[in-house]
Every structure is written in structure tokens, then in C-alpha cells.
Coordinates of C-alpha atoms in Angstrom, one line a residue:
M1 CA 249.2 141.9 167.1
T2 CA 247.4 139.1 165.4
E3 CA 247.0 139.3 161.6
T4 CA 243.4 138.9 160.3
D5 CA 242.5 137.0 157.2
P6 CA 241.6 139.5 154.5
S7 CA 239.3 137.1 152.7
P8 CA 235.6 137.4 153.4
A9 CA 234.0 135.1 155.9
K10 CA 232.4 132.0 154.3
P11 CA 228.6 132.3 154.4
R12 CA 226.9 129.8 156.6
P13 CA 224.6 127.4 154.9
S14 CA 220.8 128.1 154.6
A15 CA 218.2 125.4 155.0
A16 CA 217.8 125.3 151.2
S17 CA 221.3 123.9 150.7
L18 CA 220.5 120.8 152.8
K19 CA 220.6 117.6 150.7
L20 CA 218.4 114.7 151.9
P21 CA 217.6 111.3 150.4
W22 CA 214.1 111.3 148.8
K23 CA 212.9 108.8 151.4
T24 CA 213.8 111.1 154.2
R25 CA 212.2 114.1 152.5
I26 CA 208.9 112.3 152.2
S27 CA 209.1 111.1 155.9
V28 CA 209.9 114.5 157.2
A29 CA 207.2 116.1 155.2
A30 CA 204.6 113.7 156.6
L31 CA 205.9 114.1 160.2
S32 CA 205.8 117.9 159.9
A33 CA 202.3 117.8 158.4
V34 CA 201.0 115.6 161.2
T35 CA 202.4 117.7 164.0
D36 CA 201.2 121.0 162.5
F37 CA 197.8 119.7 161.7
C38 CA 197.2 118.4 165.2
R39 CA 198.5 121.5 167.0
R40 CA 195.8 124.1 167.8
S41 CA 196.3 127.8 168.1
N42 CA 194.9 127.8 171.6
G43 CA 197.7 125.7 172.8
S44 CA 195.8 122.4 172.9
L45 CA 196.5 119.3 170.9
N46 CA 194.1 117.0 169.0
R47 CA 195.3 113.9 170.7
S48 CA 192.6 111.7 169.2
L49 CA 193.6 112.5 165.7
L50 CA 197.3 112.3 166.6
S51 CA 196.8 108.7 167.9
L52 CA 195.3 107.7 164.6
L53 CA 198.3 109.1 162.6
D54 CA 201.1 108.0 164.9
A55 CA 202.2 104.6 163.6
R56 CA 202.9 102.1 166.4
S57 CA 205.0 99.0 166.8
P58 CA 203.9 96.3 169.3
A59 CA 206.3 94.7 171.8
T60 CA 207.9 91.5 170.6
A61 CA 208.5 88.7 173.1
T62 CA 210.2 86.7 170.4
P63 CA 213.5 88.4 169.3
V64 CA 213.5 90.3 166.0
R65 CA 217.0 90.7 164.6
G66 CA 218.5 89.8 168.0
V67 CA 216.3 92.1 170.1
R68 CA 213.2 91.2 172.2
T69 CA 211.0 93.8 173.8
A70 CA 208.5 94.1 176.6
D71 CA 206.3 96.9 178.0
V72 CA 206.8 97.3 181.8
T73 CA 204.3 99.2 183.9
V74 CA 205.7 101.5 186.7
D75 CA 202.5 103.4 187.7
P76 CA 199.2 102.6 186.0
S77 CA 197.5 105.6 187.6
R78 CA 199.4 107.9 185.3
N79 CA 200.2 105.5 182.4
L80 CA 203.9 105.5 183.4
W81 CA 205.7 102.6 181.7
F82 CA 208.7 101.9 179.6
R83 CA 209.5 99.7 176.7
L84 CA 212.4 97.3 177.6
F85 CA 214.8 96.3 174.8
V86 CA 216.9 93.2 175.5
P87 CA 219.6 92.0 173.1
S88 CA 220.5 88.4 172.7
S89 CA 223.4 88.2 175.1
S90 CA 224.7 86.2 178.0
E91 CA 227.1 88.9 179.2
S92 CA 226.6 91.7 181.7
L93 CA 225.2 94.7 179.9
P94 CA 225.1 98.5 180.5
V95 CA 221.7 100.0 181.1
I96 CA 220.4 102.9 179.0
V97 CA 217.4 104.9 180.3
F98 CA 216.2 106.6 177.1
F99 CA 213.8 109.5 176.7
H100 CA 212.2 110.0 173.3
G101 CA 211.9 113.4 171.5
G102 CA 208.8 115.1 170.3
G103 CA 208.8 118.5 171.9
F104 CA 207.4 117.1 175.2
A105 CA 204.1 116.7 173.4
F106 CA 204.4 114.1 170.6
L107 CA 205.3 110.4 170.1
S108 CA 206.0 107.6 172.6
P109 CA 208.2 104.5 173.1
D110 CA 205.9 102.4 170.9
S111 CA 205.9 105.0 168.1
R112 CA 207.4 103.1 165.1
I113 CA 210.2 105.6 164.7
Y114 CA 211.4 105.3 168.3
D115 CA 210.9 101.6 168.5
A116 CA 213.3 101.3 165.6
V117 CA 215.8 103.8 167.1
C118 CA 216.0 102.0 170.4
R119 CA 216.3 98.6 168.7
R120 CA 219.3 99.9 166.8
I121 CA 220.9 101.3 170.0
C122 CA 220.2 98.1 171.9
R123 CA 221.8 96.0 169.2
K124 CA 224.8 98.2 168.4
I125 CA 226.1 98.9 171.9
P126 CA 224.8 96.2 173.1
A127 CA 222.8 97.3 176.1
L128 CA 219.5 97.0 177.9
V129 CA 217.4 100.0 176.8
L130 CA 214.5 101.3 178.9
S131 CA 212.5 103.8 176.7
V132 CA 210.3 105.8 179.0
N133 CA 206.6 106.7 178.3
Y134 CA 206.6 110.0 180.3
R135 CA 203.5 112.2 180.5
R136 CA 203.2 114.7 177.7
S137 CA 202.2 118.3 177.3
P138 CA 200.0 120.3 177.1
E139 CA 197.9 118.0 179.3
H140 CA 200.9 117.6 181.7
R141 CA 203.3 120.5 181.9
Y142 CA 206.6 120.9 183.7
P143 CA 207.8 119.1 185.8
A144 CA 205.7 116.0 184.9
P145 CA 208.1 114.3 182.6
Y146 CA 211.0 115.0 185.0
D147 CA 209.0 113.5 187.8
D148 CA 208.2 110.4 185.7
G149 CA 211.8 110.0 184.7
A150 CA 212.9 110.1 188.3
D151 CA 210.3 107.5 189.3
V152 CA 211.6 105.2 186.6
L153 CA 215.1 105.6 188.0
R154 CA 213.7 104.7 191.5
F155 CA 212.0 101.7 190.0
L156 CA 215.3 100.6 188.5
D157 CA 217.2 101.3 191.7
G158 CA 214.8 99.0 193.6
D159 CA 213.6 95.5 192.7
G160 CA 211.3 96.7 189.9
L161 CA 213.2 95.3 187.0
A162 CA 213.8 91.9 188.7
T163 CA 210.1 91.6 189.4
A164 CA 209.1 92.6 185.9
D165 CA 211.7 90.7 183.9
A166 CA 214.1 88.5 185.8
A167 CA 216.1 87.5 182.8
A168 CA 216.8 91.1 181.8
A169 CA 217.6 92.0 185.4
G170 CA 220.1 89.2 185.4
L171 CA 222.0 90.9 182.5
A172 CA 221.8 94.5 183.9
D173 CA 224.9 96.1 185.2
L174 CA 223.4 98.8 187.4
S175 CA 226.8 100.2 188.2
S176 CA 227.1 101.2 184.5
C177 CA 223.9 103.1 183.7
F178 CA 223.5 105.8 181.1
L179 CA 220.9 108.5 180.5
A180 CA 220.1 109.1 176.8
G181 CA 217.6 111.0 174.8
D182 CA 217.1 113.1 171.7
S183 CA 215.6 116.6 171.4
A184 CA 213.1 117.1 174.3
G185 CA 214.2 113.7 175.5
A186 CA 217.8 114.9 175.8
N187 CA 216.5 117.9 177.8
I188 CA 214.9 115.4 180.2
A189 CA 218.1 113.4 180.4
H190 CA 220.0 116.5 181.5
H191 CA 217.5 117.2 184.3
M192 CA 217.4 113.5 185.3
G193 CA 221.2 113.6 185.5
R194 CA 220.9 116.5 188.0
R195 CA 218.3 114.7 190.0
W196 CA 220.5 111.6 190.3
A197 CA 223.5 113.7 191.2
A198 CA 221.6 115.4 194.0
G199 CA 220.0 112.3 195.3
S200 CA 220.8 109.2 197.3
W201 CA 220.8 105.8 195.4
E202 CA 221.4 102.3 196.5
R203 CA 222.3 100.5 193.3
I204 CA 222.3 102.8 190.3
R205 CA 225.5 104.5 189.2
L206 CA 225.2 106.8 186.3
A207 CA 228.3 106.6 184.2
G208 CA 227.3 109.1 181.5
M209 CA 224.7 111.0 179.5
V210 CA 224.1 111.0 175.7
L211 CA 222.3 114.1 174.7
I212 CA 221.4 114.0 171.0
Q213 CA 220.5 117.5 169.7
P214 CA 219.0 118.5 173.0
F215 CA 216.0 120.8 173.0
F216 CA 217.1 123.9 174.9
G217 CA 216.1 127.5 174.2
G218 CA 215.7 131.0 175.5
E219 CA 214.1 134.4 174.9
E220 CA 217.0 135.4 172.6
R221 CA 216.8 134.5 168.9
T222 CA 220.1 133.0 168.0
E223 CA 221.9 133.2 164.7
A224 CA 221.0 129.6 163.7
E225 CA 217.3 130.1 164.6
L226 CA 217.1 133.2 162.4
R227 CA 219.1 131.6 159.5
L228 CA 217.5 128.2 159.4
T229 CA 213.9 129.3 159.4
K230 CA 212.9 126.7 156.8
A231 CA 214.9 123.8 158.2
P232 CA 213.1 120.4 158.3
V233 CA 211.4 119.2 161.5
V234 CA 212.2 122.2 163.7
S235 CA 211.2 125.8 163.3
V236 CA 210.9 128.8 165.6
E237 CA 207.1 128.7 165.3
R238 CA 207.0 125.0 166.3
T239 CA 209.4 125.3 169.1
D240 CA 207.7 128.4 170.5
W241 CA 204.4 126.4 170.6
M242 CA 206.1 123.5 172.3
W243 CA 207.6 125.7 175.0
R244 CA 204.3 127.5 175.7
A245 CA 202.6 124.0 176.0
F246 CA 205.3 122.7 178.4
L247 CA 206.5 125.4 180.6
P248 CA 204.5 126.6 183.7
E249 CA 201.8 129.1 182.9
G250 CA 203.3 132.6 182.7
A251 CA 206.9 131.4 182.3
D252 CA 209.1 132.4 179.4
R253 CA 211.8 130.5 177.5
D254 CA 214.5 131.6 180.0
H255 CA 212.9 129.3 182.6
E256 CA 215.6 126.9 183.8
A257 CA 213.9 123.9 182.2
A258 CA 214.5 125.5 178.8
N259 CA 217.6 127.5 179.4
P260 CA 219.7 125.5 182.0
F261 CA 222.5 128.1 182.2
G262 CA 220.4 131.1 181.5
P263 CA 219.5 134.2 183.7
R264 CA 217.0 132.3 185.8
A265 CA 219.0 129.2 186.5
E266 CA 219.0 128.4 190.2
G267 CA 221.7 126.8 192.3
E268 CA 225.1 125.3 191.5
L269 CA 225.5 122.4 189.1
E270 CA 225.9 119.2 191.0
A271 CA 229.5 118.0 191.3
A272 CA 228.5 114.5 190.6
L273 CA 226.7 115.2 187.3
P274 CA 227.9 112.5 184.9
E275 CA 230.0 113.1 181.8
A276 CA 227.9 114.2 178.8
M277 CA 228.2 113.6 175.1
V278 CA 226.4 116.4 173.2
V279 CA 225.5 115.8 169.6
V280 CA 225.0 118.8 167.3
G281 CA 223.8 119.1 163.6
G282 CA 224.9 121.9 161.3
F283 CA 221.3 122.2 159.9
D284 CA 219.6 122.2 163.3
P285 CA 218.1 125.6 164.3
L286 CA 218.8 124.7 167.9
Q287 CA 222.5 124.2 167.5
D288 CA 223.6 127.5 169.1
W289 CA 221.7 126.5 172.3
Q290 CA 223.3 123.1 172.2
R291 CA 226.8 124.5 172.0
R292 CA 226.0 126.9 174.8
Y293 CA 224.9 123.9 176.9
Y294 CA 228.2 122.1 176.2
E295 CA 230.2 125.3 176.9
G296 CA 228.2 125.8 180.1
L297 CA 229.2 122.3 181.3
R298 CA 232.8 122.9 180.5
A299 CA 232.8 126.4 182.1
R300 CA 231.5 124.8 185.3
G301 CA 234.2 122.1 185.3
R302 CA 232.0 119.3 184.1
A303 CA 233.2 116.6 181.7
A304 CA 231.7 116.9 178.3
R305 CA 232.3 115.8 174.7
L306 CA 231.0 117.7 171.7
V307 CA 230.3 115.7 168.5
E308 CA 229.2 117.7 165.5
Y309 CA 227.8 116.7 162.1
P310 CA 227.9 119.8 159.8
Q311 CA 225.5 118.3 157.2
A312 CA 222.9 116.9 159.7
M313 CA 219.4 118.2 160.3
H314 CA 217.5 117.9 163.5
A315 CA 216.5 114.2 164.1
F316 CA 218.9 112.9 161.5
Y317 CA 219.7 109.8 163.7
A318 CA 216.1 108.5 163.3
F319 CA 216.6 108.0 159.5
P320 CA 218.9 105.0 158.7
E321 CA 219.2 106.1 155.1
I322 CA 221.2 109.2 156.3
K323 CA 224.8 108.2 156.6
E324 CA 225.4 110.1 159.8
S325 CA 222.8 108.0 161.6
A326 CA 225.2 105.0 161.5
I327 CA 228.2 107.2 162.4
V328 CA 226.6 108.6 165.5
L329 CA 225.8 105.1 166.7
D330 CA 229.5 104.3 166.5
E331 CA 230.2 107.4 168.5
I332 CA 227.7 106.5 171.2
K333 CA 229.1 103.0 171.4
G334 CA 232.6 104.4 171.8
F335 CA 231.5 106.9 174.5
I336 CA 229.7 104.2 176.5
D337 CA 232.4 101.6 176.1
G338 CA 235.0 104.1 177.2
L339 CA 233.1 105.2 180.3
R340 CA 232.4 101.6 181.3
V341 CA 236.1 100.8 181.3
R342 CA 236.9 104.0 183.3
S343 CA 234.1 103.3 185.8
T344 CA 235.9 100.2 187.0
T345 CA 238.6 102.4 188.6
T346 CA 236.4 105.3 190.0
G347 CA 234.1 105.8 192.9
Q348 CA 230.3 105.9 192.9
K349 CA 230.0 109.5 192.1
D350 CA 232.8 111.4 190.4
G351 CA 232.7 114.6 188.4
D352 CA 236.2 114.9 187.1
A353 CA 236.2 117.1 184.0
G354 CA 237.4 115.9 180.6
D355 CA 236.9 117.0 177.1
E356 CA 236.8 115.7 173.6
N357 CA 235.6 118.1 170.9
Q358 CA 235.0 116.4 167.5

């Protein structure tokens, strides 16, 4: 018989107890106001107004703090392109295919906030970063962003990068590629990992996936969703709108795109799915779904690492003034460096399970 602790359970924090720098509070308030103001109750989005309010950063052919950028077109008919981030380096570099967040509906690779995020990743690792401009909902529902992501991988697997930027292609180690993303972008990264694992590829080898606070969900309301109703950035009302705008007409949140290990998930998880690093924040209403995703990977024998920041809100990594934003970059670097070393002794597709829960 196991003895129980007679002391009462420590209450979990509410959104009101989150402490943020004043600069972050102002930025989050502005971001939330823009997204709420541009969303319409009928499920549409005022894209024209949003384009005026979304601050953009141009590509810079001349390096800025050791990183140059270029916008590379993959398919002009659907405005499929990526922003390429190249660090000042003469060594072979891992390649990170990055998918930005924004609930499948908002932001882009040239949005100022994501241009800055990808510059930091590019410089820190260092790595070539391809930030994908996938089609957004509600104009383009599931599976449009997944199809776009797959086509960027095919572009990279062929001679696309060499044609677009020979200097960058000369640095790219395509045997050491990573998928990465935050929020909805991390959702896309998961589904891209499955497509890669199920496909046939000539040059690309995926070594791992970095899923920062992935946007998953379901019909159930979890404890964190109910407790953190007033959390910054993410709320049940906002995420419900985003799922309705993205999922197929008539689908609910237990669709496999939203709930990958839920009641409507189809098929077995591919054995070659690369190892995943899953980042969770203690003030993120989506945290229960993120932990279930990690647990789902582990239960199916897939390698995964869980990294938790108890004092972090959703999207904390995008705000340099938050101390955890620098710490998570160190974690990502360690994850990528470790898998690059390991990949030199493994085959093209290996799904050996491992675990590191931090």
C-alpha cells in the first residue's frame, strides 16, 4: 500500500499570475487586438485590413548581424515561396524547414516577428532556415498547408535550391534536415514528418522535428483550457474560430489534423517518423494537448523529448525580452547538434525510440 500525502494539492496557476515584461504585454495586447478585429463572425477574415496591420521585413541580400536572406519562389500560381536565411559560414550546415504559427490563418515568413525568430535560429544553431509561406485559411482549408509543405520538401529534394541560390546550396547538408515550427506551424511540421516518413526521397534525410507549443486540439475541453481562459495570445474562443476556419466543412476538432492520436486518427504511425522535441509552456491553454501528443509518440515507440517551461505563455519564444526565449534556443541547438552527431552512424530512415523529459 502506498501512503498518500495528506497535504492539499497545490493549486495550479491562473492566467492572472503570469508575470510578463511591460514590453511583452504591450506587444501581446496589440497582436491580440489585430487578430480579433480582423476575424469575422461568419468565419471569414478581413485580409486587406490585416495586410495593413501586419508589419513586414524585407529580405536582405547584404548580411545583417551575420545573416542574409532571400525570398525563393516554388510555385507562383499559388504564391508558394520561402524565405531563405543563410548564416555567414563556410562549413556544411543543417537545414531547417520552418513553418510559422498564426492559427493557419495569420502571419507569414516576412512578418517582422517571424523574420526575427528565424534570424535568431539561423544565427544560433547555425543552420540554413527555409521559412515557408504556405496558403492560409479560411481561403485555403485543410490540407492546403500540408500540400504546400510537402512541395517545398520536394523542391529541396531536387535541384530547386541549387538553382535558386547556389551559394546556399553549397552549404546545405541535406542528410541532416529538420522540420520545425511553432503553434500551427508545429502542427504542420508533425504532418510533414509523417509525409516524409511515408514517402520516397532521393536526397533529404530528416534527422528530427522541433515542435514548439504545437497547435493540437479536440472536442474535449481540457483542464488547462478551462483554467487559462484569460491567458495571453491563445483562448478557447480564438482557437475554436481557427479550427472552424481550417478544418474541412463539417469536421469537428477530433479530425486527425487537429487531434493526431484521437478517436478519428487513421492508420499506424510511420516507423520512420523522426525524433521530436516538444516544447510546452505552463501558461499555455494548449499544454494538455501538447503533452498528450508527446505521450502518444512515446506510447507508439517513437523517440521524443519533452521540454517544459512552467512560467511560459504561448508564443514566449517570439519575445527576446522573455528569458525563456534564449533558453529554448539553447535547447534547440543541443537537440539538433546531438542528432547530427548520431545521424553519422545511422541509416537513412530510423525510428529508434529514445526519451528525455526535462
